[in-house]
GROMACS .gro file of C-alpha atoms in nm:
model
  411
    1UNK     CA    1  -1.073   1.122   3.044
    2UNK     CA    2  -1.431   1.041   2.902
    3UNK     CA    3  -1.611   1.285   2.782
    4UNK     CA    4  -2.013   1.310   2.690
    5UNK     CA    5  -2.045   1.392   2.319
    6UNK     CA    6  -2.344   1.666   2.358
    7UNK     CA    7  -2.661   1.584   2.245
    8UNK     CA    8  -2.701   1.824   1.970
    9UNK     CA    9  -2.311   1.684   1.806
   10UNK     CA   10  -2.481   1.313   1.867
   11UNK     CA   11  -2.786   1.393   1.684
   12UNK     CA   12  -2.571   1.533   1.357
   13UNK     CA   13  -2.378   1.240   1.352
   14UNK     CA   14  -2.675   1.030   1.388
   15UNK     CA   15  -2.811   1.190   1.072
   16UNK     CA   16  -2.496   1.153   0.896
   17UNK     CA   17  -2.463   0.762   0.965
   18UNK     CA   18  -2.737   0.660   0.893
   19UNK     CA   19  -2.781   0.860   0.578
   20UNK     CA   20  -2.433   0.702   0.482
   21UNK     CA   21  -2.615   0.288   0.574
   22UNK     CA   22  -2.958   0.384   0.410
   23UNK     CA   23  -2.751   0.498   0.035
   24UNK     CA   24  -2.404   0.326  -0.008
   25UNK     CA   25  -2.338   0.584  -0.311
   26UNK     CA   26  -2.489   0.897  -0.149
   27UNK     CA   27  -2.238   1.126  -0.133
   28UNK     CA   28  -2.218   1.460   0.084
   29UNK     CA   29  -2.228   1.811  -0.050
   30UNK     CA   30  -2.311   2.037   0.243
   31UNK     CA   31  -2.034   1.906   0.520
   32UNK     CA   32  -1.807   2.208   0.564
   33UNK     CA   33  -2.006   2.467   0.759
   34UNK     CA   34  -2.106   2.155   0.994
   35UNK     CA   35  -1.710   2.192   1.128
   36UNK     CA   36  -1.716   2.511   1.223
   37UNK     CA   37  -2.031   2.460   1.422
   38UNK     CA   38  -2.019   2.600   1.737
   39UNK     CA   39  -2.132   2.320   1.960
   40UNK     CA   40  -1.882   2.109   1.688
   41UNK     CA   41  -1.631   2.325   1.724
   42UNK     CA   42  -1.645   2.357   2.087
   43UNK     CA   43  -1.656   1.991   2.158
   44UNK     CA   44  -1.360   1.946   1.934
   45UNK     CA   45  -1.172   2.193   2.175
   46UNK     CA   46  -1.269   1.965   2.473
   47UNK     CA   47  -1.206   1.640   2.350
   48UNK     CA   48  -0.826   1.811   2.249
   49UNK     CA   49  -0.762   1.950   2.610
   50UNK     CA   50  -0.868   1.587   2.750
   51UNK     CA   51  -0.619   1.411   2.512
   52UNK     CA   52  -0.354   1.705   2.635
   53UNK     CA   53  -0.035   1.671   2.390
   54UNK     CA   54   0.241   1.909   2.357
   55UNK     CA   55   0.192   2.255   2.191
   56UNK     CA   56   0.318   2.257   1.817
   57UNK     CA   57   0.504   2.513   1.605
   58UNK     CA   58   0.371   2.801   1.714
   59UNK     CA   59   0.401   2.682   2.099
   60UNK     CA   60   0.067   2.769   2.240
   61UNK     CA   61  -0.032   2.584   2.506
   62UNK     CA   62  -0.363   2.471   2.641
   63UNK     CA   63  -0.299   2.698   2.949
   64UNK     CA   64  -0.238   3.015   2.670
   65UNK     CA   65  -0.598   2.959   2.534
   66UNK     CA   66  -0.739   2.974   2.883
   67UNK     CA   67  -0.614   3.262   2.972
   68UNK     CA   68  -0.680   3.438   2.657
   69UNK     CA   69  -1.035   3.350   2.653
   70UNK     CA   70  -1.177   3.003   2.497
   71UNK     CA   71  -1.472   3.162   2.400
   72UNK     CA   72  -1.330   3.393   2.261
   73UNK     CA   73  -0.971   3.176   2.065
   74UNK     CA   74  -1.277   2.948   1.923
   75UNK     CA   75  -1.512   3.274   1.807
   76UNK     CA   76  -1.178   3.400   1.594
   77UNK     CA   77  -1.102   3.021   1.484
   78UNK     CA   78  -1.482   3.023   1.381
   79UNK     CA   79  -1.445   3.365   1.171
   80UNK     CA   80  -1.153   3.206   0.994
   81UNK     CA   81  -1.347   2.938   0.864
   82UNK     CA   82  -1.631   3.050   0.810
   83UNK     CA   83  -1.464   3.341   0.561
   84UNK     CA   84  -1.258   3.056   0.438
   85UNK     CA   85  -0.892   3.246   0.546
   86UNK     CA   86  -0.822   2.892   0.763
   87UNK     CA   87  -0.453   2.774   0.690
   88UNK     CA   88  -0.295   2.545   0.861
   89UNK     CA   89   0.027   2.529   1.029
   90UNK     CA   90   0.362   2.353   0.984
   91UNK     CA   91   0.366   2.007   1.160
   92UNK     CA   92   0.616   1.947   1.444
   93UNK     CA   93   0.807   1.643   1.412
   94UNK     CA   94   0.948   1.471   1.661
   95UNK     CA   95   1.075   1.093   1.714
   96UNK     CA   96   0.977   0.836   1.970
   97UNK     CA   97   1.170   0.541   2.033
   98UNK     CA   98   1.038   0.184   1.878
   99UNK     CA   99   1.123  -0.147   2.106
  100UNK     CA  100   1.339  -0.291   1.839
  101UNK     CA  101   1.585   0.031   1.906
  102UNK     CA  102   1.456   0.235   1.601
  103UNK     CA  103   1.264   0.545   1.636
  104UNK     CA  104   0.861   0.632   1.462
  105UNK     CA  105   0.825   1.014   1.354
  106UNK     CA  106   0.525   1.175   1.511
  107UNK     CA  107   0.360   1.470   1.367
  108UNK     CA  108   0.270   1.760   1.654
  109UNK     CA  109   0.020   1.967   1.462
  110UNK     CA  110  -0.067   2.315   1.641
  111UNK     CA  111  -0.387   2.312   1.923
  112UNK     CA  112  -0.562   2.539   1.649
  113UNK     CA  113  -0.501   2.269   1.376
  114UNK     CA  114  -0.553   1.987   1.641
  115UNK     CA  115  -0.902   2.142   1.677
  116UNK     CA  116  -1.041   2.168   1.350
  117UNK     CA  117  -0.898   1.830   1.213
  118UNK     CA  118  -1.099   1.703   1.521
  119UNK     CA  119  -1.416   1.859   1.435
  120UNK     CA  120  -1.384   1.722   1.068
  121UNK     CA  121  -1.364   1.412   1.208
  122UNK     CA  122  -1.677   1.474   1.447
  123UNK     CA  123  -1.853   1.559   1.090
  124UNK     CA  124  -1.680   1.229   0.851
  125UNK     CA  125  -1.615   1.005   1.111
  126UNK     CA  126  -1.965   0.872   1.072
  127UNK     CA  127  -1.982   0.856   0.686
  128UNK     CA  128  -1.743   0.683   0.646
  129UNK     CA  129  -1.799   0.454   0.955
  130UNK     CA  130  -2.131   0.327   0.767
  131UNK     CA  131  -1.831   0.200   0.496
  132UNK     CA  132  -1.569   0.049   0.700
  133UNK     CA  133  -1.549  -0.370   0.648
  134UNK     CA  134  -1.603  -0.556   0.978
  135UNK     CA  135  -1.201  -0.685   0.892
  136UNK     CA  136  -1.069  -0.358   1.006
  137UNK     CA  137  -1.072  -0.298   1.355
  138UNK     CA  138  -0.816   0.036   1.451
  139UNK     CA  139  -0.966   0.412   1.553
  140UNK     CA  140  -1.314   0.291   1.542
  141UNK     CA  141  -1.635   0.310   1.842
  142UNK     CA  142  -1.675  -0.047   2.005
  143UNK     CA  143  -1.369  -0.223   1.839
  144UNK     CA  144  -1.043  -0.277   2.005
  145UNK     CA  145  -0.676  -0.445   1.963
  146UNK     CA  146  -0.836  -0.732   2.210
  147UNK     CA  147  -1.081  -0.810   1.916
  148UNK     CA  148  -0.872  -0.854   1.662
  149UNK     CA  149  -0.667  -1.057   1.860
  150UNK     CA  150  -0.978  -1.207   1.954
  151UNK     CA  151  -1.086  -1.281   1.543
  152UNK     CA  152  -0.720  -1.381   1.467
  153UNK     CA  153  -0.723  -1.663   1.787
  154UNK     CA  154  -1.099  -1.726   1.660
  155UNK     CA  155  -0.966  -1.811   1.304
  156UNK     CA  156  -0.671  -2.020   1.415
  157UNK     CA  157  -0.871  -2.270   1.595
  158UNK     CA  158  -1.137  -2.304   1.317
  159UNK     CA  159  -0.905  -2.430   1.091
  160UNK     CA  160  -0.689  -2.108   0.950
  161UNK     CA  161  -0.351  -2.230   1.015
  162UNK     CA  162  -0.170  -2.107   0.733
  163UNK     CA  163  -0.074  -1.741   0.803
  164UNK     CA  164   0.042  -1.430   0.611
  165UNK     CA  165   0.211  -1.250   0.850
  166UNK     CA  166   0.242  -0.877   0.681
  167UNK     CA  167   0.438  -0.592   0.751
  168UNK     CA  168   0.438  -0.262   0.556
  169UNK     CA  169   0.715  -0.021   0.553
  170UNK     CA  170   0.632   0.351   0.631
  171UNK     CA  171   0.238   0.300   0.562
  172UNK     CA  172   0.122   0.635   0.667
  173UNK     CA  173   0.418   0.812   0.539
  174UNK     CA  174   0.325   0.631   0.208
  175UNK     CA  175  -0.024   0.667   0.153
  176UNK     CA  176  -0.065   0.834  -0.188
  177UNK     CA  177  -0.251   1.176  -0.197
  178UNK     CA  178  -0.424   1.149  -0.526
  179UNK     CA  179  -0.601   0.802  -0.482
  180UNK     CA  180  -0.669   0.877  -0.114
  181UNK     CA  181  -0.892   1.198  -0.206
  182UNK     CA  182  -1.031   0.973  -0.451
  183UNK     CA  183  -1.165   0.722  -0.149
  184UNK     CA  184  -1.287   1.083   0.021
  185UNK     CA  185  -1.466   1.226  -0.312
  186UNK     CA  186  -1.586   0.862  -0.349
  187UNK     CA  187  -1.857   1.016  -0.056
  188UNK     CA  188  -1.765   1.391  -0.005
  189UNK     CA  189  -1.850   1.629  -0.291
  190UNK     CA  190  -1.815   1.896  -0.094
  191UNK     CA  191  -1.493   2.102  -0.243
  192UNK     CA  192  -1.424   2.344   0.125
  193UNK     CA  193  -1.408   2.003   0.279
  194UNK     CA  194  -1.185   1.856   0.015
  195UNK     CA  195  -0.997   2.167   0.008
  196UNK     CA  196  -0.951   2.163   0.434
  197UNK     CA  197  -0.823   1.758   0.345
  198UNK     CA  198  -0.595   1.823   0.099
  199UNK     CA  199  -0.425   2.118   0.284
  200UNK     CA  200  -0.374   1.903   0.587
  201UNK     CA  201  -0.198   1.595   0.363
  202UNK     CA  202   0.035   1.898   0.183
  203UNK     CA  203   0.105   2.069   0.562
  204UNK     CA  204   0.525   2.107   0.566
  205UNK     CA  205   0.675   1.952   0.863
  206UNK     CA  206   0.940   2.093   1.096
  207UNK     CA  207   1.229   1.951   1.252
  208UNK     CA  208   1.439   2.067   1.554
  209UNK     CA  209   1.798   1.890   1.496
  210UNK     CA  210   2.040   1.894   1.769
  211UNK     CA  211   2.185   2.202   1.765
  212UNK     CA  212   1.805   2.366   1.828
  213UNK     CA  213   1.813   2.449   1.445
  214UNK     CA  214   1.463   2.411   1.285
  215UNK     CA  215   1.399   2.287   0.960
  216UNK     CA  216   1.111   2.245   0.749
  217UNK     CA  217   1.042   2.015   0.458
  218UNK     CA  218   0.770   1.977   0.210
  219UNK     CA  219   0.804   1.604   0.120
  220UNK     CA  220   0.447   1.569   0.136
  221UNK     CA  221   0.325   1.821  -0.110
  222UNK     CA  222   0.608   1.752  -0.335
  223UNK     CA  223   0.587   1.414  -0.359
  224UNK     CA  224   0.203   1.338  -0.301
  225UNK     CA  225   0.222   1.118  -0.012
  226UNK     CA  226   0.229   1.070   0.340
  227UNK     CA  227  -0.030   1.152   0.632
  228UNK     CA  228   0.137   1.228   0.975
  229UNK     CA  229   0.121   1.007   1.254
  230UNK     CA  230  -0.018   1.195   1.539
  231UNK     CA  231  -0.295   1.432   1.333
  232UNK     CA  232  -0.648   1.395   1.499
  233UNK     CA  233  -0.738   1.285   1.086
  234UNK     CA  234  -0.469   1.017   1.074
  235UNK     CA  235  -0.645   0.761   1.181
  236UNK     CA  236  -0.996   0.839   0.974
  237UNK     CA  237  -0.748   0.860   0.617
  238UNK     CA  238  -0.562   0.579   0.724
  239UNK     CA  239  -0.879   0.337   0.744
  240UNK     CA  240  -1.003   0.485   0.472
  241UNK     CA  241  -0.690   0.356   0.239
  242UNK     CA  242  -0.691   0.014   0.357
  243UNK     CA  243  -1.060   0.008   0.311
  244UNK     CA  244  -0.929  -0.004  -0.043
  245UNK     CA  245  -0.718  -0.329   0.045
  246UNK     CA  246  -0.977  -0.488   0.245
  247UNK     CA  247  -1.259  -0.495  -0.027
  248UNK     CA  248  -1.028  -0.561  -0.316
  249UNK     CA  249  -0.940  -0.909  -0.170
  250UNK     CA  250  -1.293  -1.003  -0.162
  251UNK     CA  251  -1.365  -0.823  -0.477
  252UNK     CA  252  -1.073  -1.056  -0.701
  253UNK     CA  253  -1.196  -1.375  -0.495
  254UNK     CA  254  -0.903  -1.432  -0.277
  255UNK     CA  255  -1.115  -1.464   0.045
  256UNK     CA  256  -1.321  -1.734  -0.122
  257UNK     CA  257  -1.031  -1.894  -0.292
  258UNK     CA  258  -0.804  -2.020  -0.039
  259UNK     CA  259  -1.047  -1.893   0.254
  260UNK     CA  260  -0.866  -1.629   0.368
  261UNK     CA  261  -0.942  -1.412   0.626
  262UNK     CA  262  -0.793  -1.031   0.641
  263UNK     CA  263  -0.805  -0.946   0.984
  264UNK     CA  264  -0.588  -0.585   1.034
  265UNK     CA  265  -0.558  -0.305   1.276
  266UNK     CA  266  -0.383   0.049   1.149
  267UNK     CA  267  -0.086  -0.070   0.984
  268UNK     CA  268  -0.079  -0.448   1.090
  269UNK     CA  269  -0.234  -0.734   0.931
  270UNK     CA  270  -0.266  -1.074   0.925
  271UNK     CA  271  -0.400  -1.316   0.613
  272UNK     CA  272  -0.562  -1.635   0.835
  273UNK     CA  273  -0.619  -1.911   0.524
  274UNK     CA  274  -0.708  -2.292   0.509
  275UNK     CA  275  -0.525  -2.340   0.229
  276UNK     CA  276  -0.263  -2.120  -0.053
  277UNK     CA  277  -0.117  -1.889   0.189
  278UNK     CA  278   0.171  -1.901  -0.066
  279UNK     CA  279  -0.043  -1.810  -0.364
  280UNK     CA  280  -0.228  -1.547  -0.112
  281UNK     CA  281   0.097  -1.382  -0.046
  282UNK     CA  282   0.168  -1.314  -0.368
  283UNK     CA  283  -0.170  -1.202  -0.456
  284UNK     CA  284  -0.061  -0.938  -0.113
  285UNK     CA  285   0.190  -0.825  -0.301
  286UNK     CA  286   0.070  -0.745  -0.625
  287UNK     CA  287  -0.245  -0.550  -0.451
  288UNK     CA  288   0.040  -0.302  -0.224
  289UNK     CA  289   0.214  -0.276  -0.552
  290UNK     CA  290  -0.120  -0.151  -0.734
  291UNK     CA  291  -0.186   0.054  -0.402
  292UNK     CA  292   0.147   0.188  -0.425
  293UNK     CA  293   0.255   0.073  -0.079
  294UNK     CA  294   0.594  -0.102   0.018
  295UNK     CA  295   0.569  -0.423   0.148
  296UNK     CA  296   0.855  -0.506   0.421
  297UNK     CA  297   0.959  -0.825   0.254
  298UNK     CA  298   1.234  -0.892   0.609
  299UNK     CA  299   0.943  -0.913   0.805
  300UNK     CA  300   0.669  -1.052   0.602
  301UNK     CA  301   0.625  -1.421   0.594
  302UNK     CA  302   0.408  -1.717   0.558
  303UNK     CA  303   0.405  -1.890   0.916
  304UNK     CA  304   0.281  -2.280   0.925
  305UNK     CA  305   0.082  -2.412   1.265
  306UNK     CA  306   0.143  -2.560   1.494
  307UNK     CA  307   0.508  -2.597   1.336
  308UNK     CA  308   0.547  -2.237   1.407
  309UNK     CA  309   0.441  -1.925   1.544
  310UNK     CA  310   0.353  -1.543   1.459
  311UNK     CA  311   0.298  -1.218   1.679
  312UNK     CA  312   0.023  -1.002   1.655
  313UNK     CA  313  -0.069  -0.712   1.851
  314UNK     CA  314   0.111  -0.728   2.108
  315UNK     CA  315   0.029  -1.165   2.143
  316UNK     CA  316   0.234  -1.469   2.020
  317UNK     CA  317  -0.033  -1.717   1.858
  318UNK     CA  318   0.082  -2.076   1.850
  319UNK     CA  319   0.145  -2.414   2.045
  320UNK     CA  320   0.041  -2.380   2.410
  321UNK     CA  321   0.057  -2.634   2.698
  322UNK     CA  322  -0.271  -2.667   2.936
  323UNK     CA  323  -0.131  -2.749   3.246
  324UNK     CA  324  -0.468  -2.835   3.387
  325UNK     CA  325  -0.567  -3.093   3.110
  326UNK     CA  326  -0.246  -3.217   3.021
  327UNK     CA  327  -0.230  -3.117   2.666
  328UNK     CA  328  -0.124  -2.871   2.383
  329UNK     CA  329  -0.348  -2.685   2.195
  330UNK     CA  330  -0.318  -2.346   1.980
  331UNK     CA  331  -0.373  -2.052   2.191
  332UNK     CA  332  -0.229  -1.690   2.294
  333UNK     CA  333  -0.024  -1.561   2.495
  334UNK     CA  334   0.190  -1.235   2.557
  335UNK     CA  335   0.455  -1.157   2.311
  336UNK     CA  336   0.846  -1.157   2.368
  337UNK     CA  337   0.818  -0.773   2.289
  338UNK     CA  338   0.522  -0.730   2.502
  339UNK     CA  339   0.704  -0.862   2.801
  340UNK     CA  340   1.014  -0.685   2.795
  341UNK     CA  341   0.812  -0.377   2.757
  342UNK     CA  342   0.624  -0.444   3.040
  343UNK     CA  343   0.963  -0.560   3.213
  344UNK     CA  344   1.109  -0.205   3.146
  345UNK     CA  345   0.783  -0.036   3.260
  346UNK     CA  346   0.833  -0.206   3.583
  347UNK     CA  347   1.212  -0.127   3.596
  348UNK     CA  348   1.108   0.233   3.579
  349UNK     CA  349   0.852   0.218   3.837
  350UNK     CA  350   1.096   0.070   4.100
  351UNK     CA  351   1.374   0.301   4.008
  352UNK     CA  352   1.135   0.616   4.032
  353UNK     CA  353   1.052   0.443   4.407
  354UNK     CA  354   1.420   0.468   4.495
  355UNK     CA  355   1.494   0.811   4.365
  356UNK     CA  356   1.179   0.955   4.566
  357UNK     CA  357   1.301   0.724   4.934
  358UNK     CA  358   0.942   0.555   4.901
  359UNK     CA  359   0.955   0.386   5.230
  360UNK     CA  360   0.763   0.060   5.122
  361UNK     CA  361   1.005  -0.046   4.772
  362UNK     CA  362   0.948  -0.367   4.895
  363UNK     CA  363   0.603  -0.404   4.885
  364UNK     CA  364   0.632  -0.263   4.561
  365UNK     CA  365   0.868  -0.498   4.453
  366UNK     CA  366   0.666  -0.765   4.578
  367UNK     CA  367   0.332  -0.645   4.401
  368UNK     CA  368   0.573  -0.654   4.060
  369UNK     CA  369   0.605  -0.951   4.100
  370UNK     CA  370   0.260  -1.059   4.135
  371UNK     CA  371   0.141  -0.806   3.825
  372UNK     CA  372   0.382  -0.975   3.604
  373UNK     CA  373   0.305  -1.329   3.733
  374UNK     CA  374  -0.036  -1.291   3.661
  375UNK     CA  375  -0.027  -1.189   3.311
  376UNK     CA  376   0.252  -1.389   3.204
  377UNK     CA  377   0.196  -1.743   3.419
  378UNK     CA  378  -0.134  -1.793   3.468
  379UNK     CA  379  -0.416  -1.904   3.203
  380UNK     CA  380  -0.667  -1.586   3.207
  381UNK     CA  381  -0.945  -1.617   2.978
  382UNK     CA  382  -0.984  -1.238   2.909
  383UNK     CA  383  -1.350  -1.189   2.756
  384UNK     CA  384  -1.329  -1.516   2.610
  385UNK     CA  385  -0.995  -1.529   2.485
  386UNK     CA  386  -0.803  -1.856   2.546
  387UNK     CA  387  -0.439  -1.774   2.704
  388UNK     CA  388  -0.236  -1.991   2.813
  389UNK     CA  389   0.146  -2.113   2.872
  390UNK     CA  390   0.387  -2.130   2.547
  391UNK     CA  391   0.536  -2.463   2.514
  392UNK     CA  392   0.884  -2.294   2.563
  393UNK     CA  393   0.830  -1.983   2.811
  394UNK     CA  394   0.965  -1.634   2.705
  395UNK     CA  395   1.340  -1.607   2.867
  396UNK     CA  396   1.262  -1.226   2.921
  397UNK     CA  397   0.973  -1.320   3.131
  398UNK     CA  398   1.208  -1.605   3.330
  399UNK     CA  399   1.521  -1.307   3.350
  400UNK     CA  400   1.265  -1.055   3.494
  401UNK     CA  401   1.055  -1.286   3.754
  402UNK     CA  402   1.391  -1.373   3.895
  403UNK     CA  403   1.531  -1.003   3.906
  404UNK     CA  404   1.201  -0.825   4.078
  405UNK     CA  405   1.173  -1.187   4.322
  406UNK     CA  406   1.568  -1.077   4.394
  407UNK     CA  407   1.476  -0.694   4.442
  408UNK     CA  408   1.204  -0.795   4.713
  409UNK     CA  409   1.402  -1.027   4.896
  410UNK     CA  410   1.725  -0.792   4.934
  411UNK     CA  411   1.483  -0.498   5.025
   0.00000   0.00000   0.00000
C-alpha cells in the first residue's frame, strides 16, 4: 500500500536534507520534539497499519487501537513523550525459516514502539540520507536490489572480474552500541534523541519456546551489541554502520589501489576489482576486525571470471550463452536459490488450488509454467540489465519445468 507523505511531514524533511547537503558537519540539536509531532506522529501510525505485522509483547492489535480511539491511543502516546515517561517495550522474537534450512531471528517490537521508531525515522531518515555513499543501496528512496545488481553486472563487464564475494555472520546482531551512537552523535547532538536510540538498541527480547513458556534476555544491553531485525530503525542504524565500511575503503586507498568497487545492500556485499582481489580481501578483513564484525570466512571468497561464478542478490553473475548471436559473454541470470524459491512458491500455489477444488488447476498449471519459463529461459533485458542463459542451466529449474509441464498434462 502507497501512501502520500503529507505535505507539512515533506516540507520538515525537506528542511532537514538539505540542511544535512548544504553543511556536511552540521549537526542537529533540536530533533526530538519533531517525533512526537502530531502530523509526524500520525503519519507514522499510518505508514505502520499499511505495513500490518503481528502485534508484539503486549498483543495489541491494529484492530484494538481502532476501537479504542486512534486519536485518542496517539494523544496519550504524544503525552508520554512529550513529558519524557516513553519506555519501550520488550521485543518479540520469533524465527523465520532461511532457504539453506536455517532459521533468521526477527524482532516484533510492540505497535506503540513500531510507531515512534517510525516517526524517528520520518525525522533522521533525511540527515543522514544527505551522508549515505552512492555504494550502498538497501532501505533507501529511489534505490533498489535491481540496481545493485544492476552496478555489480555494470562493473563486471567494464573490466572488474576479480570478485570478493563477502559474507558476514550475524551483522545486525553484531553491530556494536558504543561506536554506532558515535556515527549518530557524529550528526545528532540532541541527548532525548540519543536517549530514545540508545533505549531501543538496550530493549530485552522475548522468546516463546515450545512449551508456550516466555523468556526474556538482555544480551543486548549486556553485551553492547545487536539491533533487531524487524525494528522500523533497523534499517536507518544498519546503513549507518556500514557507512563506516564504505568510506574507510576509499579513505586507506583501497578503491584506487586495485580499483575496487564496494557495491553492498544491508548485509551483502560484493568487492568488484581489476586487479589484487587477494590483497583486497585481506584489507576486508582487517577493516570488520577494526569494526568489530565477524566475517563468515565458509562463505567468503575471491571468485575469478569467467573461470567462475558468484551470486548476488538473488542473481548468478558469470559465463552466459547468447543463443541469438552465437556466443558467450558475462551476464546474469537467476540464482540456483532464487529458483527453487520460486519453484516452492509455485508448489504452494497449486497445492492451495487443490485443497480449495479450484475448477481450472490446469490452467493454472499451465500459466506456471509459462511464469517460470519466462524468467528462467528467455533473455529479458529488465531496465537495461543483460540476462541471459547460463552456460550449464540450473537442474532445479530443468526438475521443476518438467514437474508443473507433468501437472498440466495429467490435469
Amino acid at each position: 500500500m502507497s501512501l502520500t507523505t503529507p505535505s507539512s511531514v515533506q516540507k520538515l524533511q525537506t528542511a532537514l536534507h538539505a540542511k544535512a547537503k548544504e553543511s556536511p558537519d552540521f549537526r542537529f540539536y533540536a530533533l526530538y520534539d519533531k517525533v512526537y509531532r502530531k502530523d509526524v506522529l500520525a503519519h507514522a501510525y499510518e505508514r505502520c497499519e499499511a505495513n500490518g505485522g503481528a502485534a508484539g509483547v503486549d498483543e495489541q492489535a491494529f484492530e484494538d487501537i481502532e476501537a479504542y480511539g486512534v486519536e485518542r491511543w496517539l494523544d496519550e502516546l504524544t503525552q508520554e513523550l512529550k513529558s519524557r515517561t516513553y519506555q519501550p517495550q520488550p521485543v518479540r522474537r520469533v524465527y523465520i525459516p532461511k532457504p539453506e534450512g536455517k532459521q533468521r531471528p526477527l524482532g516484533i517490537p510492540t505497535i506503540r514502539d513500531r510507531v515512534v521508531q517510525t516517526a524517528a525515522v520520518l525525522v533522521l531518515e533525511p540527515i543522514f540520507e544527505a551522508d549515505l555513499p552512492p555504494e550502498q543501496y538497501a532501505y533507501r528512496t529511489d534505490r533498489s536490489a535491481l540496481d545493485a545488481v544492476q552496478h555489480v553486472h555494470k562493473l563486471i563487464n567494464t573490466g572488474h572480474e576479480q570478485i570478493v564475494d563477502a559474507d558476514l555472520s550475524s551483522y545486525f546482531d553484531s553491530v556494536p552500541h558504543a561506536e554506532l551512537m558515535k556515527s549518530v552523535a557524529r550528526r545528532v547532538v540532541d541527548g532525548a534523541m540519543l536517549h530514545l536510540i540508545k533505549m531501543w538498541l538496550e530493549a530485552p527480547v522475548e522468546e516463546t519456546d515450545e512449551r508456550g513458556n516466555k523468556r526474556r534476555s538482555t544480551r543486548n544491553r549486556d553485551e553492547g551489541r545487536g539491533t533487531p531485525q524487524g525494528s522500523p530503525i533497523s534499517p536507518l542504524l544498519s546503513n549507518l554502520y556500514m557507512r563506516r565500511f564504505v568510506l574507510g575503503w576509499r579513505k586507506l586507498g583501497h578503491e584506487k589501489r586495485w580499483q575496487a568497487y564496494i557495491v553492498n545492500y544491508a548485509d551483502d556485499l560484493v568487492i568488484c576489482c581489476r586487479t589484487g582481489a587477494q590483497q583486497a580481501l585481506t584489507a576486508m578483513r582487517v577493516m570488520m576486525a577494526k569494526l568489530k564484525l565477524t566475517v563468515n570466512e565458509n562463505k567468503t571468497r575471491v571468485c575469478c571470471l569467467p573461470e567462475e561464478k558468484f551470486d548476488f542478490l538473488g542473481y548468478t553473475f558469470g559465463r552466459c550463452y547468447s543463443m541469438r548471436k552465437g556466443r558467450v559473454y558475462l551476464g546474469t541470470f537467476p540464482s540456483k536459490k532464487r529458483v527453487q524459491r520460486i519453484c516452492r512458491a509455485i508448489s504452494d500455489d497449486r497445492t492451495r488450488h487443490r485443497q480449495v477444488g479450484s475448477e481450472d488447476v490446469g490452467g493454472k498449471a499451465q500459466s506456471d509454467v509459462d511464469r517460470l519459463g519466462q524468467l528462467l529461459l528467455s533473455r529479458p533485458r529488465q531496465q537495461g540489465l543483460q540476462c541471459g542463459r547460463s552456460t550449464r542451466p540450473p537442474k532445479a529449474a530443468s526438475v521443476a519445468m518438467q514437474q508443473i509441464r507433468g501437472s498440466a498434462a495429467g490435469l
